[in-house]
Short mmCIF file of C-alpha atoms in Angstrom, two decimals:
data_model
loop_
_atom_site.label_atom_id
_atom_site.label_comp_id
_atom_site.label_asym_id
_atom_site.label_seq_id
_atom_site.Cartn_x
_atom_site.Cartn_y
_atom_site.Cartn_z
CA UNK A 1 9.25 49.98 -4.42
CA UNK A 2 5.93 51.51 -3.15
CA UNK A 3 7.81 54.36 -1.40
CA UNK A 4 9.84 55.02 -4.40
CA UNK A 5 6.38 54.81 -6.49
CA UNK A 6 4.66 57.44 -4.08
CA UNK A 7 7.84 59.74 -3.63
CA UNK A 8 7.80 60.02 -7.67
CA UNK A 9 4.15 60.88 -7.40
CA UNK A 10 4.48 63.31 -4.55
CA UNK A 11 7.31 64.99 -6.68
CA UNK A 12 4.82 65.23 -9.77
CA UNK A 13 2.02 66.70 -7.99
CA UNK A 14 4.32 69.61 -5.69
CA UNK A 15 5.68 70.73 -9.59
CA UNK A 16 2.09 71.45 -10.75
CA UNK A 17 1.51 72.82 -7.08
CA UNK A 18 4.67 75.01 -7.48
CA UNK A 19 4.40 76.29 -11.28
CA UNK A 20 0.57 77.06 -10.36
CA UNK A 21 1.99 78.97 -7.15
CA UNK A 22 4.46 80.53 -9.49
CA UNK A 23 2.30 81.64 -12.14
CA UNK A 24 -0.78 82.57 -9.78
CA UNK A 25 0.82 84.30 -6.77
CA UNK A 26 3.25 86.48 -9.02
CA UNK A 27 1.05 87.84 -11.72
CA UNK A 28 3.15 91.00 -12.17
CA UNK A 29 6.64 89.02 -12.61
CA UNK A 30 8.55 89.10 -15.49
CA UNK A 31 8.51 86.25 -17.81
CA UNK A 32 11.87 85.55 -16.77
CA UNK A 33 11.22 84.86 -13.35
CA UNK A 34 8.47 82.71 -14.52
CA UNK A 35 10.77 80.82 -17.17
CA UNK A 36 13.28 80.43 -14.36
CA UNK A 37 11.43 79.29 -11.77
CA UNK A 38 9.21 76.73 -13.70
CA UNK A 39 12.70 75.41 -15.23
CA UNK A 40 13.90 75.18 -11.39
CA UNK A 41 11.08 73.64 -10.32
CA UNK A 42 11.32 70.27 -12.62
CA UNK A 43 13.75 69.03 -10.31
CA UNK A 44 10.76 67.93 -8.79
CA UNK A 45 10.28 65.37 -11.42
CA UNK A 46 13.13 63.43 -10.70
CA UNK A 47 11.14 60.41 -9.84
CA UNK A 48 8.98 60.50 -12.46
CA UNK A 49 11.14 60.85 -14.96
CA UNK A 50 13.07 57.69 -13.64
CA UNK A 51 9.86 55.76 -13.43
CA UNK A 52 7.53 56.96 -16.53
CA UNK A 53 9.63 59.35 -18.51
CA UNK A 54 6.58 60.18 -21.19
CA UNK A 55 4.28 61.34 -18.13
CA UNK A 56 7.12 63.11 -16.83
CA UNK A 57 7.49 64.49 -20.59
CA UNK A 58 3.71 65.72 -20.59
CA UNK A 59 3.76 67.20 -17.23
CA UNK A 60 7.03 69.50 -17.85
CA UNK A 61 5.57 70.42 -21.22
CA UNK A 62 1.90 71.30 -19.14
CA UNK A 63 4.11 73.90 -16.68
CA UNK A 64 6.28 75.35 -18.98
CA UNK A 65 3.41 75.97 -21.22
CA UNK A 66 1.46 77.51 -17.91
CA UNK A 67 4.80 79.54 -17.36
CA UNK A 68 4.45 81.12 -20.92
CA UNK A 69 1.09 81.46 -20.70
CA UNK A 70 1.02 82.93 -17.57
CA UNK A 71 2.87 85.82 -18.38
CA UNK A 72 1.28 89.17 -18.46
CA UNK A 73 1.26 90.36 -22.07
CA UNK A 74 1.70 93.82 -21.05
CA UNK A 75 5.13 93.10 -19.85
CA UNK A 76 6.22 91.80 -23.49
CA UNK A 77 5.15 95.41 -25.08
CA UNK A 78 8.29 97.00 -26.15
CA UNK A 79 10.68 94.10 -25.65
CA UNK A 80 13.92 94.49 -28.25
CA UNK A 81 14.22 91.52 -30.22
CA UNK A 82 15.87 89.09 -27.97
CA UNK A 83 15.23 86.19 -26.11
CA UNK A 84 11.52 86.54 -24.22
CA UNK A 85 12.78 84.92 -20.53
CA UNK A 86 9.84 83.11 -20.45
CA UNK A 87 10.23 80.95 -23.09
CA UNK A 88 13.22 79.69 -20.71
CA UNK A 89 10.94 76.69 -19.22
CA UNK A 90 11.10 74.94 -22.13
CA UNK A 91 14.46 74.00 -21.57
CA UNK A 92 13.33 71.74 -18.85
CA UNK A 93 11.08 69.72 -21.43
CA UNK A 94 14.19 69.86 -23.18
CA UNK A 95 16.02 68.04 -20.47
CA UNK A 96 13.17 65.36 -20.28
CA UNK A 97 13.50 64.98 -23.56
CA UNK A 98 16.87 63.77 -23.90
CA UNK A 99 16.47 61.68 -21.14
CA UNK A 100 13.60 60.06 -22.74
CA UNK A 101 15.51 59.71 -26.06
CA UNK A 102 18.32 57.90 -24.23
CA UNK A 103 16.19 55.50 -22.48
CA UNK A 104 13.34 54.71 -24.81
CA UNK A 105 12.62 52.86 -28.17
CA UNK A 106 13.18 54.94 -31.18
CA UNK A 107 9.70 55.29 -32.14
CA UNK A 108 8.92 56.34 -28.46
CA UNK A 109 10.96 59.04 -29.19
CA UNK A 110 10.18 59.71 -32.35
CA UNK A 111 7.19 60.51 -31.23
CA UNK A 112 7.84 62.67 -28.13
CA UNK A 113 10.07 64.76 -30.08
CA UNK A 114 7.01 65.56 -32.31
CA UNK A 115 5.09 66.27 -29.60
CA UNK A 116 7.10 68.39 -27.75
CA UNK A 117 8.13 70.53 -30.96
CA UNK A 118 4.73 71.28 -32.21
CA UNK A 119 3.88 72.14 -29.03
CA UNK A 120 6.79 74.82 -28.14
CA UNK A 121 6.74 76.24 -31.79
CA UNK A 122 3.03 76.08 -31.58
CA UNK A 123 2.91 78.04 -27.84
CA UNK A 124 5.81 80.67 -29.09
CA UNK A 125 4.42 81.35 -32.39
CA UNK A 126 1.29 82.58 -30.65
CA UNK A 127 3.21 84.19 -27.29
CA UNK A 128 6.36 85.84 -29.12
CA UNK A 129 6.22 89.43 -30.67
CA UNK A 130 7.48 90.98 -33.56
CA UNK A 131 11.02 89.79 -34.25
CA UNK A 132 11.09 87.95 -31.66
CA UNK A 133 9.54 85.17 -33.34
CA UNK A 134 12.04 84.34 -35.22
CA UNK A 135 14.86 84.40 -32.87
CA UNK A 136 12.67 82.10 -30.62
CA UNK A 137 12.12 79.65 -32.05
CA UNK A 138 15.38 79.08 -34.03
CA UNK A 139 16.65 78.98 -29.99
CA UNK A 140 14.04 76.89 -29.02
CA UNK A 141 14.97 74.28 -32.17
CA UNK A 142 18.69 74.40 -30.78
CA UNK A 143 17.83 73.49 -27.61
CA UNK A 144 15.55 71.13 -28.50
CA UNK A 145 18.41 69.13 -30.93
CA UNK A 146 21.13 69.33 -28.11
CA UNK A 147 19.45 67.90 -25.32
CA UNK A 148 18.31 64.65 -28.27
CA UNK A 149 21.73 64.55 -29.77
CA UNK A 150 22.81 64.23 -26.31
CA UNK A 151 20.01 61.53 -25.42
CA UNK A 152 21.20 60.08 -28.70
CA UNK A 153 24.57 59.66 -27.70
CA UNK A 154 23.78 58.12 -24.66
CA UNK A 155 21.67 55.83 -25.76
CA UNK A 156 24.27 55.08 -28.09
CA UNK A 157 27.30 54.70 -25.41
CA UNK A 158 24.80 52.44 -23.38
CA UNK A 159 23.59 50.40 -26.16
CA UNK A 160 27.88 49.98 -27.55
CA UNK A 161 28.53 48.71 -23.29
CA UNK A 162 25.75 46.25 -23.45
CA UNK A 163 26.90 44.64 -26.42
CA UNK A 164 30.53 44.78 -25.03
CA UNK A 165 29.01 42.69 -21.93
CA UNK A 166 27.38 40.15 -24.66
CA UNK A 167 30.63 39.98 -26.53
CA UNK A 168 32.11 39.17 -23.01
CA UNK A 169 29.39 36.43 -21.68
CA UNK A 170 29.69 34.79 -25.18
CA UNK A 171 33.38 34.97 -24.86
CA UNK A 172 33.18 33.37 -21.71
CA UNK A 173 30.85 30.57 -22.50
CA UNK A 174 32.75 29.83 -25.17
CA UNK A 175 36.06 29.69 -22.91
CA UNK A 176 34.07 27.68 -20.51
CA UNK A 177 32.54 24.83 -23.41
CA UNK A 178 35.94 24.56 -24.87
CA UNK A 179 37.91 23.76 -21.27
CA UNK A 180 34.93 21.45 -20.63
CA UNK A 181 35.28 19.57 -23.78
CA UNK A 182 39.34 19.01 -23.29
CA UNK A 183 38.05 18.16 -19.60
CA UNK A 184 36.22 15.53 -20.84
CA UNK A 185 38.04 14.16 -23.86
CA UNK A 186 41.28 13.85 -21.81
CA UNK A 187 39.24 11.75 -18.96
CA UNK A 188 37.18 10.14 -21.36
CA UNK A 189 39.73 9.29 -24.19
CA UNK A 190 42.20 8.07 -21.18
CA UNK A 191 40.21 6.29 -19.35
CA UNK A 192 38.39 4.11 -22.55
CA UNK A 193 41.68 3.36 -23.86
CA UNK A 194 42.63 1.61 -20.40
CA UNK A 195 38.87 -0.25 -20.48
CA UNK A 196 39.87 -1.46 -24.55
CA UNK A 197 43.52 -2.80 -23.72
CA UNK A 198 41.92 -4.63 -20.30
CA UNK A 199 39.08 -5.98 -22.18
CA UNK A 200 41.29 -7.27 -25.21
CA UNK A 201 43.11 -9.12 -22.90
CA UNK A 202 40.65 -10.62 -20.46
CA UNK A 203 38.72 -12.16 -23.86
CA UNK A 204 42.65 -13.43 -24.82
CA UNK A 205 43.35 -15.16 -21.36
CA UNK A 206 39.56 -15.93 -20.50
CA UNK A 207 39.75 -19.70 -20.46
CA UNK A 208 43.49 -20.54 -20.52
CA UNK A 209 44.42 -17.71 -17.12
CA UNK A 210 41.13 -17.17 -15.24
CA UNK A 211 43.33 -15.19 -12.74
CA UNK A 212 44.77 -13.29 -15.71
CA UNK A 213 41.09 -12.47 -16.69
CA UNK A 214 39.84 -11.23 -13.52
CA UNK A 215 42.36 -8.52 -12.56
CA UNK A 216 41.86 -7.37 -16.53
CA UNK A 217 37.88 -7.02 -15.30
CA UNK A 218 38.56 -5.57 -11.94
CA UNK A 219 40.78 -2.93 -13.80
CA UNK A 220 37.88 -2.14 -16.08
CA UNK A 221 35.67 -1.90 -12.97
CA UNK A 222 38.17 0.34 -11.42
CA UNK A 223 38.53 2.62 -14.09
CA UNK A 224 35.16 2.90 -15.48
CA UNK A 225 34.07 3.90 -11.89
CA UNK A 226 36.88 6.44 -12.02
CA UNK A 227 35.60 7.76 -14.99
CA UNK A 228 32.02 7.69 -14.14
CA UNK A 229 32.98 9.98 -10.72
CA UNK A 230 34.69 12.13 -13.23
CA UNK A 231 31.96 12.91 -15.21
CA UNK A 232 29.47 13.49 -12.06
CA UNK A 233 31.47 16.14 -10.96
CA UNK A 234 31.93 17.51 -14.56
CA UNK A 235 27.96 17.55 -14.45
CA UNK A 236 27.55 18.36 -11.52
CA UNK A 237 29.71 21.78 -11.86
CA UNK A 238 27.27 22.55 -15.11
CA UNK A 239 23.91 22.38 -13.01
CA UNK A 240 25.56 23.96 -9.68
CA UNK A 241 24.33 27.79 -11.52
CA UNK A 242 20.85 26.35 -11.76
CA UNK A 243 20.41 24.07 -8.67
CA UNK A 244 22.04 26.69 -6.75
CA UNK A 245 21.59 26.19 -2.92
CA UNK A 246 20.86 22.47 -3.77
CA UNK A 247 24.20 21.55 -4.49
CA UNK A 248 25.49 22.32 -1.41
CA UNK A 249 23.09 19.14 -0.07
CA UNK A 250 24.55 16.72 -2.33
CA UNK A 251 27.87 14.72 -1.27
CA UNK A 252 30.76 16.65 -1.34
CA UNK A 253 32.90 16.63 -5.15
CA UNK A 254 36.01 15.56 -5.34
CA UNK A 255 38.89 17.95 -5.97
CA UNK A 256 40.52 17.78 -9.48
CA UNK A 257 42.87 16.03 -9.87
CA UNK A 258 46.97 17.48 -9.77
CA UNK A 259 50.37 16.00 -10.34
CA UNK A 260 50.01 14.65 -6.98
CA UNK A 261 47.79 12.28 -8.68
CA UNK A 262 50.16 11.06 -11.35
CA UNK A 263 51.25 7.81 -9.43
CA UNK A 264 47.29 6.60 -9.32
CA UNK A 265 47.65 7.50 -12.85
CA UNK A 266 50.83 5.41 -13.64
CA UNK A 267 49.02 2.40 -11.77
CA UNK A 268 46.20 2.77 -13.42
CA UNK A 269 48.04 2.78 -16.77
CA UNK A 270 50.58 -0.49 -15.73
CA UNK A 271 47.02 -2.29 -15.77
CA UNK A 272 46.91 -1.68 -19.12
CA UNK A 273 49.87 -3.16 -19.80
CA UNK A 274 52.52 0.14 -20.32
CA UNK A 275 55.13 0.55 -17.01
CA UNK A 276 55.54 3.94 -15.84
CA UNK A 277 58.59 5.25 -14.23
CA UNK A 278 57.81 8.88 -12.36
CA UNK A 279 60.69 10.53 -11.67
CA UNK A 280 60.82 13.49 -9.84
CA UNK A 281 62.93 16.51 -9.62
CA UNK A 282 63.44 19.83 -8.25
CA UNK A 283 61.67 21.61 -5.34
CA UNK A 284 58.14 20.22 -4.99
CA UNK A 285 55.52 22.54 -4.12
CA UNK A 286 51.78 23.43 -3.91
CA UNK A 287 51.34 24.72 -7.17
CA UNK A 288 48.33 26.74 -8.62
CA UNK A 289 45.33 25.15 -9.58
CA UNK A 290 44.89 25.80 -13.57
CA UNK A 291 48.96 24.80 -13.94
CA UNK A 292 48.40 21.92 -11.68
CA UNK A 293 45.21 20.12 -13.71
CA UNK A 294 46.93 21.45 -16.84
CA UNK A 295 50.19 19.72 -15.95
CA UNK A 296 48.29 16.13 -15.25
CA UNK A 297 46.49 16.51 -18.29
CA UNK A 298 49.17 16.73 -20.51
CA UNK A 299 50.61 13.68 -18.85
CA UNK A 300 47.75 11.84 -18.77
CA UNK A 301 47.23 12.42 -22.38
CA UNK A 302 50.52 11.55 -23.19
CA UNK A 303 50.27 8.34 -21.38
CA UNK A 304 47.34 7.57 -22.96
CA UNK A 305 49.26 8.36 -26.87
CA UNK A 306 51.48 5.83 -25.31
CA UNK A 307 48.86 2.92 -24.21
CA UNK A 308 47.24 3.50 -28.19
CA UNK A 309 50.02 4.45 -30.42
CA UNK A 310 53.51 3.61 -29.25
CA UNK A 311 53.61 -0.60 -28.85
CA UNK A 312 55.72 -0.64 -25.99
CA UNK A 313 55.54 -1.40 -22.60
CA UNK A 314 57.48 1.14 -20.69
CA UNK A 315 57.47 5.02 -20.72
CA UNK A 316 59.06 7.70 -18.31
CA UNK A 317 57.47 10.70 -16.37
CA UNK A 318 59.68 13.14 -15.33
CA UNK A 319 58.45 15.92 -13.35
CA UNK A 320 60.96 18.93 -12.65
CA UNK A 321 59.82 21.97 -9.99
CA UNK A 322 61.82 24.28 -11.04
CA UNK A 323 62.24 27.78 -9.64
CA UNK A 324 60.65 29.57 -12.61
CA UNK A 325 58.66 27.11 -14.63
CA UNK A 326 57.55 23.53 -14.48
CA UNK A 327 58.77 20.76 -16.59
CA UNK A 328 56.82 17.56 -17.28
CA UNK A 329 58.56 14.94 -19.81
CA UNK A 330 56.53 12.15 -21.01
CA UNK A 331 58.91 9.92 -22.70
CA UNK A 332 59.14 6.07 -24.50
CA UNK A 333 60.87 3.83 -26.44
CA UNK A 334 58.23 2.49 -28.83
CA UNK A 335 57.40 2.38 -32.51
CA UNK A 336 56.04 6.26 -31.83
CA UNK A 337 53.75 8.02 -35.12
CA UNK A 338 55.19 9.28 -38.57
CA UNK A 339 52.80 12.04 -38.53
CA UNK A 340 51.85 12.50 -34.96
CA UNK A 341 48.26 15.15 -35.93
CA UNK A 342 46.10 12.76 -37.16
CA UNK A 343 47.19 9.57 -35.46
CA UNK A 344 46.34 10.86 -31.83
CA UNK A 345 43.47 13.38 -32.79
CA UNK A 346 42.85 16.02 -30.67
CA UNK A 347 45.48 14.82 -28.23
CA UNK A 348 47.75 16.90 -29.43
CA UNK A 349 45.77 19.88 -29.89
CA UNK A 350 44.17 19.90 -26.44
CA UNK A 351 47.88 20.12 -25.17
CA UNK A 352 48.87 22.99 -26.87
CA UNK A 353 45.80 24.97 -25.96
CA UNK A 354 46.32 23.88 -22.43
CA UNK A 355 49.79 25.10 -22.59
CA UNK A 356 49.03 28.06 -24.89
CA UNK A 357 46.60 29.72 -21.92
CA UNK A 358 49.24 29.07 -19.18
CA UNK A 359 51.90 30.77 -22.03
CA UNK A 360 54.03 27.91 -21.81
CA UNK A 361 55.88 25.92 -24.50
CA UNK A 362 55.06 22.43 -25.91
CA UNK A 363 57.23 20.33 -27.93
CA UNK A 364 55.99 16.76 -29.11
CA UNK A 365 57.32 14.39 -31.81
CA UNK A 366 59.70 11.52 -32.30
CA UNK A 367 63.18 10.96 -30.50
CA UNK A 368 65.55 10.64 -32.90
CA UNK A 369 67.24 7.45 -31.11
CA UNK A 370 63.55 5.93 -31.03
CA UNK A 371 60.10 6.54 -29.07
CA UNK A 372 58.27 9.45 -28.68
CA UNK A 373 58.71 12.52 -26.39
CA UNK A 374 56.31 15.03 -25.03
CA UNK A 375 57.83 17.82 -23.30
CA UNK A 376 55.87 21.09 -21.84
CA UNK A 377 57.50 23.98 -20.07
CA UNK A 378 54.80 26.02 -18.00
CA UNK A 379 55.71 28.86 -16.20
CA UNK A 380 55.08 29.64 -12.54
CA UNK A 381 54.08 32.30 -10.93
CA UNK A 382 56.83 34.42 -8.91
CA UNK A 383 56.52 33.44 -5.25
CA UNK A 384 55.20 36.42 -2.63
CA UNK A 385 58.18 37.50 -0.53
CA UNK A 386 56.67 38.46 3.26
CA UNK A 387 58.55 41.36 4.31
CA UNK A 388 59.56 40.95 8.02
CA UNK A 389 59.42 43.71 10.13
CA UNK A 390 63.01 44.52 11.82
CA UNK A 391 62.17 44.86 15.64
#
């Protein structure tokens, strides 16, 4: 940063050196090879215009003024009424301008352009001759409005990208609280209807099946403790973008959870009281991560519609790998729900969001020989061929 500071400097003070040089050393040049070089030499102010564009504003304004100024007067005598080639220096203001106008706050600009117009009409309204007054400065003002319609638009394009990048991180977030909040309802909601059917039985059998009572309680312990890990690591995946380097000390998370998980959950649901049967089909196969969790979600919620809603005490998983898309079938034989929206709350929903993303289908609703089904069709990915090489 210092280097860049003093470079910027350095450029500052060799474009007074040079436009002093310029002016001083060729006293019997033309006005146009004054306006030329002094617009030439504001490369110079690269740096500063980066850094401070207003003091980069002032100095350009200071040469090209000491450009025009500069000038002989006897070599303006007779001029036709064009262009003086002096006056050519202010198009490096110009330049700074627009920069400035892109990159600063409105009234910033407001007021350079002020500055910087009173000045030029002010220097060529004095230096121009004859005619050449007019045609001047109506150049001058149409040099002037290009370079800050072009600042303008700038500012403009940048200001329209950084609100495309909000759009984007609020998008995101947004994305992010929504798959955390069907993260933790499907855990949560799972998991505490398990805890409610254990705990309504261990008060029933208490003091006539002790036995009875304490596998209900170590199935509450079990679960709860399941759930509690759960919703470290959902934590613990919030704070990892502010602890940063810190989480990497902490014991290692668990992974999430996939269909090769489903049999812990159909133990975990027997406890409660419902039987499942897993059945699988098809080719299995490492699958990818969002269709994987997705997939166990859906049948964990499912199982859980069953444990609440359906007053039975069996239910079938089937799980079919098939070559294009994967199949999971949560199905049972119980009393099932009339109108299946508001009787499982955002059960439902969270299912067809999860299956929505992955541009699957979801079907859910009662069998017509009895029970309920749930049935989602996810699509996988096509599998990478590896060409082999013929030797």
């Amino acid at each position: 940063m210092t280097r860049t500071k003093a470079a910027a400097w350095a450029g500052g003070i060799c474009y007074l050196l040079v436009v002093g040089l310029l002016v001083g050393g060729a006293t019997r040049a033309s006005g146009t090879v004054h306006g030329v070089g002094a617009l030439l030499a504001v490369s110079l102010l690269v740096g500063v215009v980066r850094r401070t564009p207003p003091l980069a504003l002032a100095l350009a304004l200071v040469g090209s003024t000491a450009a025009v100024v500069g000038t002989p007067s006897s070599l303006h005598e007779g001029l036709p009424a064009s262009y003086q080639g002096q006056f050519l220096s202010y198009l490096a203001v110009d330049l700074v301008l627009g920069f400035l106008v892109a990159t600063r706050t409105r009234r910033a600009s407001t007021v350079a352009v002020a500055v910087s117009s009173v000045v030029q009409l002010l220097v060529i309204g004095v230096f121009a001759h004859g005619d050449n007054l007019a045609v001047n400065g109506v150049i001058a003002l149409l040099a002037m409005s290009a370079c800050c319609t072009a600042g303008l638009l700038g500012r403009e394009r940048r200001e329209h990208a950084m609100a495309l990048r909000s759009q984007e991180v609020a998008e995101a977030v947004t994305a992010e609280r929504l798959r955390i909040a069907r993260e933790l309802h499907d855990m949560v909601a799972h998991s505490i209807g398990i805890i409610a059917i254990q705990a309504g039985m261990g008060s029933r059998v208490i003091r006539t099946q002790p036995a009875e009572a304490g596998e209900a309680l170590r199935a509450i312990e079990a679960t709860s403790r399941e759930t509690l890990s759960g919703l470290r690591r959902t934590l613990a995946s919030l704070r990892r973008a502010e602890r940063g380097a810190t989480a990497a000390a902490q014991s290692p998370l668990a992974p999430a959870p996939g269909l090769a998980d489903i049999e812990g959950l159909a133990a975990a649901t027997g406890g409660a009281g419902v039987s499942v049967d897993v059945c699988r089909s098809g080719n299995p196969r490492p699958l990818p991560a969002d269709i994987d969790l997705s997939a166990y979600r859906i049948v964990q919620e499912a199982l859980t519609n069953v444990v609440r809603h359906a007053g039975t005490g069996r239910c079938r998983v089937a799980i079919d790998y098939g070559d294009q898309e994967l199949s999971v079938e949560v199905t049972d034989d119980g009393c099932g729900a009339a109108d299946p929206g508001p009787a499982h709350g955002f059960g439902l929903v969270g299912m067809r969001e999860r299956v929505g993303l992955l541009h699957g289908r979801l079907s859910a609703g009662p069998r017509p020989e009895g029970g309920f089904r749930v049935a989602a069709r996810l699509p996988l990915p096509e599998p990478v061929g590896v060409p082999v090489e013929a030797r």
